[in-house]
Short mmCIF file of C-alpha atoms in Angstrom, two decimals:
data_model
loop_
_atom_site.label_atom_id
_atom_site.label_comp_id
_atom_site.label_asym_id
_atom_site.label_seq_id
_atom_site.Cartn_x
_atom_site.Cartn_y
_atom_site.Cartn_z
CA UNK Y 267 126.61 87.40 130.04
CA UNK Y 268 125.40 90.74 128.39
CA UNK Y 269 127.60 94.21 128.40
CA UNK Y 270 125.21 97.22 128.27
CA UNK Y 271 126.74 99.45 125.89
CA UNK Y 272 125.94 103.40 124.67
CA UNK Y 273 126.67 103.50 121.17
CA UNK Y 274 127.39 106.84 118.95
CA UNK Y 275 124.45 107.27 116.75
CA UNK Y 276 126.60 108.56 113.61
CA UNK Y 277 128.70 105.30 113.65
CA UNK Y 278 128.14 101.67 112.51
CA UNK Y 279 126.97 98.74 114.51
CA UNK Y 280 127.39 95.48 113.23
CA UNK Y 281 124.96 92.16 113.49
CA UNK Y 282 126.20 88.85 114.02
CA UNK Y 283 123.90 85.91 113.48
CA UNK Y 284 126.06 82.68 115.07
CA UNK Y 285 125.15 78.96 115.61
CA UNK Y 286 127.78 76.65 116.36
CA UNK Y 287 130.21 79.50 115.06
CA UNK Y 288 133.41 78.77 117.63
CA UNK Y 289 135.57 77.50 115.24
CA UNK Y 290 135.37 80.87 113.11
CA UNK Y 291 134.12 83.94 115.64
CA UNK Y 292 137.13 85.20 117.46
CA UNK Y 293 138.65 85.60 113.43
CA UNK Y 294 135.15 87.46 112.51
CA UNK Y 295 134.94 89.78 115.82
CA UNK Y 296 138.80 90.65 115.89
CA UNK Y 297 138.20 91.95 112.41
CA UNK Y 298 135.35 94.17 113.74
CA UNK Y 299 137.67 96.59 115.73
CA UNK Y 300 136.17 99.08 118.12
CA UNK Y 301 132.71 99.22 116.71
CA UNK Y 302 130.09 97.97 118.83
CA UNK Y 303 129.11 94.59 117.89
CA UNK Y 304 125.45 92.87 118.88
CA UNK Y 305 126.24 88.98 118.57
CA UNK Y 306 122.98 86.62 118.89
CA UNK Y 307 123.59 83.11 118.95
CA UNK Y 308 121.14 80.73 117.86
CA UNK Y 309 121.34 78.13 120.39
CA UNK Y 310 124.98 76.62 119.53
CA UNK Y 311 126.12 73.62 121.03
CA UNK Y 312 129.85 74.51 121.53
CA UNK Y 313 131.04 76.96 123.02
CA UNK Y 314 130.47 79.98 120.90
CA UNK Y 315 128.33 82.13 123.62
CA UNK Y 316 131.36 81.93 125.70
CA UNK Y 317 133.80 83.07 123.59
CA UNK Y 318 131.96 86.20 121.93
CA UNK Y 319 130.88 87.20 125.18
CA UNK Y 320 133.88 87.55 127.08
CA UNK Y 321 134.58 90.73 124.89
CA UNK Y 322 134.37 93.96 125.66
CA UNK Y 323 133.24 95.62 122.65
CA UNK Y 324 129.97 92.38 122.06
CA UNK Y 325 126.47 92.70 123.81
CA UNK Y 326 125.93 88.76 123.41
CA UNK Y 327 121.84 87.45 123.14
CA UNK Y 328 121.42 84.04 123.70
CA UNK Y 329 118.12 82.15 122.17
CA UNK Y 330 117.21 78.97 123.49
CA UNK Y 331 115.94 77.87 120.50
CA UNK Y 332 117.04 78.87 116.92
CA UNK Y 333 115.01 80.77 115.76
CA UNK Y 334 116.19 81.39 112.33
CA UNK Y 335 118.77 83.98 110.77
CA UNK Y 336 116.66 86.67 109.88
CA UNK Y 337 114.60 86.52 113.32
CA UNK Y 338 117.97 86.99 115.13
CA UNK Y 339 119.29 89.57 113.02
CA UNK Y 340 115.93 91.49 113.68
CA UNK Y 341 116.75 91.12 117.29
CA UNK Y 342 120.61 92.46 116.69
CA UNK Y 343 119.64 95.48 115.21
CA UNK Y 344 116.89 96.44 117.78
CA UNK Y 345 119.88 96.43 120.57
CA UNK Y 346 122.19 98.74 118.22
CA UNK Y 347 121.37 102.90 118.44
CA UNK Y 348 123.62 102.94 115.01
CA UNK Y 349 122.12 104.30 111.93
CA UNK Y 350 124.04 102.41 110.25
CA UNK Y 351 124.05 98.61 110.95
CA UNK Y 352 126.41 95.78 109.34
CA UNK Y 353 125.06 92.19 109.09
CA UNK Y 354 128.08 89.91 109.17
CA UNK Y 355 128.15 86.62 108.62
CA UNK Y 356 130.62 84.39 111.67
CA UNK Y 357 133.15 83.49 108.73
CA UNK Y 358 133.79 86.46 107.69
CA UNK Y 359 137.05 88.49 108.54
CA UNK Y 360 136.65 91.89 107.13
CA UNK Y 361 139.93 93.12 105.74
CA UNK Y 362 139.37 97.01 105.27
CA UNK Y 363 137.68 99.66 106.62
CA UNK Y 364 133.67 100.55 106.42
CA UNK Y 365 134.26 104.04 105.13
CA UNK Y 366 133.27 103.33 101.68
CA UNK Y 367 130.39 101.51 102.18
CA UNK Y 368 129.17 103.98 104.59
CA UNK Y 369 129.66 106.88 102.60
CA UNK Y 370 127.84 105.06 99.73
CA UNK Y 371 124.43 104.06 102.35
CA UNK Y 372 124.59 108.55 102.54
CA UNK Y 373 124.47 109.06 99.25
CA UNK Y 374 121.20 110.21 98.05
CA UNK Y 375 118.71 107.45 97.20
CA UNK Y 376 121.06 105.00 98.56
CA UNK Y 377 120.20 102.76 101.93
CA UNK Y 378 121.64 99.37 101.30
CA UNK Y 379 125.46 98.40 100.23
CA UNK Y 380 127.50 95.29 100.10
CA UNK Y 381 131.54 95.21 99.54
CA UNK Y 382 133.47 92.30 97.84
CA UNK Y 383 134.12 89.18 99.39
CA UNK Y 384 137.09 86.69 98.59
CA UNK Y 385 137.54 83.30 99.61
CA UNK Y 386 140.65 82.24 101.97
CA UNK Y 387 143.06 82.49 98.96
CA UNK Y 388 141.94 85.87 97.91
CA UNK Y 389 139.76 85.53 94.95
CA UNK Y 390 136.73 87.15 94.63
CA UNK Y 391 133.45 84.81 95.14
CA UNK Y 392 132.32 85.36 91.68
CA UNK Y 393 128.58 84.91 91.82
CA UNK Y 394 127.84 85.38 95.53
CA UNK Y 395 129.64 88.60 96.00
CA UNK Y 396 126.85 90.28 93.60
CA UNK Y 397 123.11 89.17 92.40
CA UNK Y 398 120.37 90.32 90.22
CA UNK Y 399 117.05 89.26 91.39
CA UNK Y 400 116.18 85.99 91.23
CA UNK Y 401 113.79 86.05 87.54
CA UNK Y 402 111.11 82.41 87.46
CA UNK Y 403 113.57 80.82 84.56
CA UNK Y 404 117.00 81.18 87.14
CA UNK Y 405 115.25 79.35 89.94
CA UNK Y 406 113.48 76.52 87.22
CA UNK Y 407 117.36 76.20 85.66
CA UNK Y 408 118.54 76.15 89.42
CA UNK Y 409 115.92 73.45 90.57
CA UNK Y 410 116.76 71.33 87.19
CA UNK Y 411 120.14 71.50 88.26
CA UNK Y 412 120.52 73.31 84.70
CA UNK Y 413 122.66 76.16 86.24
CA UNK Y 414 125.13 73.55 87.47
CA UNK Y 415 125.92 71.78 84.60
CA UNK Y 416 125.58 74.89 82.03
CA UNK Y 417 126.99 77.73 84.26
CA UNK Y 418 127.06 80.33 81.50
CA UNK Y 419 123.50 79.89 79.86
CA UNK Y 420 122.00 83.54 79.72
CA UNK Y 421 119.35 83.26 82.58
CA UNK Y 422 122.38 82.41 85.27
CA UNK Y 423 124.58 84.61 83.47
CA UNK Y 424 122.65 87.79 84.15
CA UNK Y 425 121.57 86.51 87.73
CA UNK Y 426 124.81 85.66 89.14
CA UNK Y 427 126.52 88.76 87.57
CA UNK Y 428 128.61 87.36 85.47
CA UNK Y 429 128.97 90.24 83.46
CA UNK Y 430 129.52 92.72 86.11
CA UNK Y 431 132.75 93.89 86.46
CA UNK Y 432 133.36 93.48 90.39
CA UNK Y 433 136.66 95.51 90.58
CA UNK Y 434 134.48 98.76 90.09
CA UNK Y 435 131.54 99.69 92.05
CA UNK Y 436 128.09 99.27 90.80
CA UNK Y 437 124.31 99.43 91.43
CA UNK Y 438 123.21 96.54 91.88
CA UNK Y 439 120.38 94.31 93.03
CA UNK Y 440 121.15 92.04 95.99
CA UNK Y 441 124.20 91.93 97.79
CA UNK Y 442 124.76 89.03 100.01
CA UNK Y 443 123.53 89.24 103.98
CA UNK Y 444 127.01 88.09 104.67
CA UNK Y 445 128.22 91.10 104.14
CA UNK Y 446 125.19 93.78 103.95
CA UNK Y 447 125.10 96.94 105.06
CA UNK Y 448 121.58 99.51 105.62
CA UNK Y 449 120.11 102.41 107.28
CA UNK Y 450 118.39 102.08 109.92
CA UNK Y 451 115.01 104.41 108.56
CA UNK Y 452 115.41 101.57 105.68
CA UNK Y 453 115.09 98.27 107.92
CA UNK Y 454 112.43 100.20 110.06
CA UNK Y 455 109.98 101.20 106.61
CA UNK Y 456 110.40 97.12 105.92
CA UNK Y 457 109.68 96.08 108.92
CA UNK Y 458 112.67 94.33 109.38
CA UNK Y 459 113.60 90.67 107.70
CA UNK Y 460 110.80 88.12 107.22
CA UNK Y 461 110.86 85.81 109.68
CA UNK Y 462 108.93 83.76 107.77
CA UNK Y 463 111.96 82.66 105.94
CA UNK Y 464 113.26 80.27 108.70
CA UNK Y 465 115.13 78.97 109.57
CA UNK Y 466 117.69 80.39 106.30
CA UNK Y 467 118.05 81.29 102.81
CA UNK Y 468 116.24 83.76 100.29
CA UNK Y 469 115.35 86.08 103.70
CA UNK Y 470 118.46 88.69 102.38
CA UNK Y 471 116.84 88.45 98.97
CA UNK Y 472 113.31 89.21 99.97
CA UNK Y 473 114.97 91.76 102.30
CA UNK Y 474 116.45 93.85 99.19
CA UNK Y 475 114.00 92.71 96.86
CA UNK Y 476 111.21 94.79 99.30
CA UNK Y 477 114.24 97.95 99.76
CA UNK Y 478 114.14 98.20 95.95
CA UNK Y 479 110.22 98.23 95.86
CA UNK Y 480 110.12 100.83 97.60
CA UNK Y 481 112.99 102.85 95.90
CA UNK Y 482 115.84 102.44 97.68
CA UNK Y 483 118.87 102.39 95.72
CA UNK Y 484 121.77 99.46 96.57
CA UNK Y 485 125.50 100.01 95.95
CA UNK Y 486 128.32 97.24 95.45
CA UNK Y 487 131.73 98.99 96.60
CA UNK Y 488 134.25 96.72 95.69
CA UNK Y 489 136.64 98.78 98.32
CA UNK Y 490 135.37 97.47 101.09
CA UNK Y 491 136.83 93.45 101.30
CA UNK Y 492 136.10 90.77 103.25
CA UNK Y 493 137.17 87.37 103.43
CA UNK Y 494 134.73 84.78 103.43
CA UNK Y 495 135.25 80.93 104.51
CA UNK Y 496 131.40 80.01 102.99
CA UNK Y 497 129.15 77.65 104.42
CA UNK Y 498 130.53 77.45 107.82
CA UNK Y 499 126.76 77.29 109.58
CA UNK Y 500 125.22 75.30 106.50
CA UNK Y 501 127.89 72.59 107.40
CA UNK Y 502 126.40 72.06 110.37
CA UNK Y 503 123.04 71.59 109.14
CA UNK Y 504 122.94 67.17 108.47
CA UNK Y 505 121.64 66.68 104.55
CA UNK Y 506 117.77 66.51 105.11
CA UNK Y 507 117.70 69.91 106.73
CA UNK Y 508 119.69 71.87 103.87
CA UNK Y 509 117.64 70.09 100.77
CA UNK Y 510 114.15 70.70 102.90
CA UNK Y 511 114.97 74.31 104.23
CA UNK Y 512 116.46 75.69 101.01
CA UNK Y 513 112.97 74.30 99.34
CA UNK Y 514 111.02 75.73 101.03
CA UNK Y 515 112.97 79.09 101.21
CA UNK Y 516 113.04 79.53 97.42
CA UNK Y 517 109.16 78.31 97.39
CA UNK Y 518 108.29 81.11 99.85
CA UNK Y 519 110.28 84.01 97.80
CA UNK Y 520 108.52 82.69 94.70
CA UNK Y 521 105.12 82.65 96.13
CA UNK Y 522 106.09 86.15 97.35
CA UNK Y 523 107.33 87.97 94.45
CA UNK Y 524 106.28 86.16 91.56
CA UNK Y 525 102.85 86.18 89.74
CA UNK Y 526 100.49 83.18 89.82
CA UNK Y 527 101.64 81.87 86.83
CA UNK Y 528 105.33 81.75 87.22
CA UNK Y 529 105.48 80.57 90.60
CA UNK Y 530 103.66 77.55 89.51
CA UNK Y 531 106.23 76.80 87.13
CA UNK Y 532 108.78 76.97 89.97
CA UNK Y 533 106.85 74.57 91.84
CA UNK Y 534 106.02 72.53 88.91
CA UNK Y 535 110.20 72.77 88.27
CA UNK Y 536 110.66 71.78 91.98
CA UNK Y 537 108.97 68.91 91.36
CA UNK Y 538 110.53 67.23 88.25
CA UNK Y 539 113.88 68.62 89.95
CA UNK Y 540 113.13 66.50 93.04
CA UNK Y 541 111.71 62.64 91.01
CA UNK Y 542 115.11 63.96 88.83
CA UNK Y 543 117.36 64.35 92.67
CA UNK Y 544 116.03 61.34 93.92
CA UNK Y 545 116.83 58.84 91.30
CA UNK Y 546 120.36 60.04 90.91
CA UNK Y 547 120.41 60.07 94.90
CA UNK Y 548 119.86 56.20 95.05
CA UNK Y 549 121.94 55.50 92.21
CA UNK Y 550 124.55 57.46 94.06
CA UNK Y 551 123.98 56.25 96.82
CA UNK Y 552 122.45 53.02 96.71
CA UNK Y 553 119.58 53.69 99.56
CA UNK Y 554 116.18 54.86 99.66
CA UNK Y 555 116.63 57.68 101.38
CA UNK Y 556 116.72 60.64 98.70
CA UNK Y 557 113.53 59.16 97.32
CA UNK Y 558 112.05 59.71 100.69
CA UNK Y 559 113.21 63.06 101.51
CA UNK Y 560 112.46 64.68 97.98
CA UNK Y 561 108.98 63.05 97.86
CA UNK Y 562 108.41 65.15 100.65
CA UNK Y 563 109.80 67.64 99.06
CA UNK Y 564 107.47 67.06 95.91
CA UNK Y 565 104.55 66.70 98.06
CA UNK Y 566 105.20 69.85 99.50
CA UNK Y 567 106.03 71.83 96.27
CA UNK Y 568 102.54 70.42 94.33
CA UNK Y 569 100.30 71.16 97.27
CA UNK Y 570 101.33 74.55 97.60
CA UNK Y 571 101.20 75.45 93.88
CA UNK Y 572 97.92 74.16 94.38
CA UNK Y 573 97.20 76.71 97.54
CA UNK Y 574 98.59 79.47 95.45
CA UNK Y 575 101.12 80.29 98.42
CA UNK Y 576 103.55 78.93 101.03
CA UNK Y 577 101.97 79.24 104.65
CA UNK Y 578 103.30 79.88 107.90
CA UNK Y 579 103.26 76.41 109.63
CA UNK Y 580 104.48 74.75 106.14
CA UNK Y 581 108.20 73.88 107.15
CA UNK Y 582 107.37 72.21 110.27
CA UNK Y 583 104.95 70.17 108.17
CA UNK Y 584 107.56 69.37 105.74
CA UNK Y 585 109.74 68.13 108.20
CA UNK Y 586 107.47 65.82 110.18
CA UNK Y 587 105.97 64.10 107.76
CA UNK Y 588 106.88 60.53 107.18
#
């Protein structure tokens, strides 16, 4: 069922990206008021089509395939006429107006702003809410499993934010594409999200990490709240998917952004991370299944490294090998 709709080009559209979201969407698009909304569901098994479509306000696509987040977000904003567009995650219930935020996208330099989100008991999502860019030592700590077990060591520290003060707004580098709101002139000069970064993670990074590249300034406004369940569609991913996709993901953003040199040492740190992962796995588990699914994983990261870059075709590869 789709609702043709003639939107106000001075307002804000907003871009939902669902896949098996009925448990949460009715919450998300209640919150979303009057303003046209462009839902596109990534072929859900329940009944999530149904219930954002019957609304008056949501022009619902339906993919028969999923075809990854930032592919369907591509597609939502391409069916708003807004200048302004909101990407909003299905679990997220936004509590306040846009005004802020959309005063902050006008301000000169400015294209790209995120507001604060809080989990269901109120408190602010302390290192999601705001991010610096990913630097080569966060994602070898994060791969080691180094940023888990020392939180505060100074390379996490400065990329989660730790020591930004998220009750007053700030420029910052990357807020979250639960919550992420851009010009339209600025999605249009990137050419959109990569939908190379499929079927999830890291494409919201690479999407700011481009904006910034190019000049673009991005603003946290910590007036603009919105209250975040977290990990709603990862849930409904089974184990194998999230280790393999994420992987990959961070591979691709390193190959992208990073020099020769230090996206090797990611890989190289993606390796040791996964012999470290699957040892623990079997221990933990008693079966042989982590080994399998991070020597894929390995395989993956040390042939790449090797390549120089992370191709196309290389998830599907990932995932069918034995």
């Amino acid at each position: 069922m789709e609702t043709v709709l003639c939107f106000d080009l001075s307002s804000t559209g907003i871009v939902v990206v669902t896949y098996n979201s009925a448990a949460v969407i009715e919450k998300c698009l209640d919150s979303c008021g009057a303003l046209p909304v462009v839902v596109v569901d990534n072929a859900s098994q329940d009944n999530t089509p149904e219930l954002a479509g019957s609304r008056a306000t949501v022009k619902l696509i339906t993919n028969r395939s999923n075809l990854g987040f930032a592919a369907a977000a591509n597609q939502g904003v391409a069916e708003l006429d807004t200048d302004l567009i909101l990407l909003l995650n299905p679990d997220v219930e936004l509590e306040t107006s846009l005004d802020a935020m959309e005063r902050s996208c006008r301000e000169n330099g400015f294209g790209i702003a995120g507001g604060k989100l809080v989990d269901p008991e109120g408190s602010v999502q302390v290192g999601f809410t705001a991010r610096r860019f990913p630097t080569p030592l966060a994602l070898v700590f994060e791969v080691l499993g180094i940023n888990r077990l020392f939180p505060w060591n100074l390379a996490n520290r400065r990329y989660r934010c730790f020591d930004v003060d998220l009750s007053q707004p700030a420029e910052i580098d990357q807020p979250p594409g639960a919550l992420l709101l851009f010009r339209r002139d600025v999605w249009q000069r990137l050419g959109g999200f990569d939908t190379q970064f499929r079927p999830l993670w890291f494409e919201d990074v690479d999407f700011c990490r481009r904006a910034r590249n190019l000049g673009v300034k991005i603003q946290y406004v910590p007036e603009v709240i919105g209250r975040h369940q977290g990990g709603h569609s990862i849930a409904k991913l089974d184990w194998v998917q999230r280790e393999v996709f994420w992987y990959v993901s961070l591979l691709r953003y390193a190959s992208k952004h990073f020099p020769p040199y230090a996206y090797r040492g990611v890989g190289a740190a993606v390796v040791l991370g996964s012999v470290l992962r699957s040892v623990i796995g079997m221990l933990r588990w008693r079966s042989l299944r982590p080994l399998r699914v991070y020597a894929k994983i390995a395989k993956f990261a040390a042939s790449s490294v090797v390549c120089g870059r992370v191709g196309e075709g290389d998830l599907l590869g990932v995932m069918a090998r034995p």
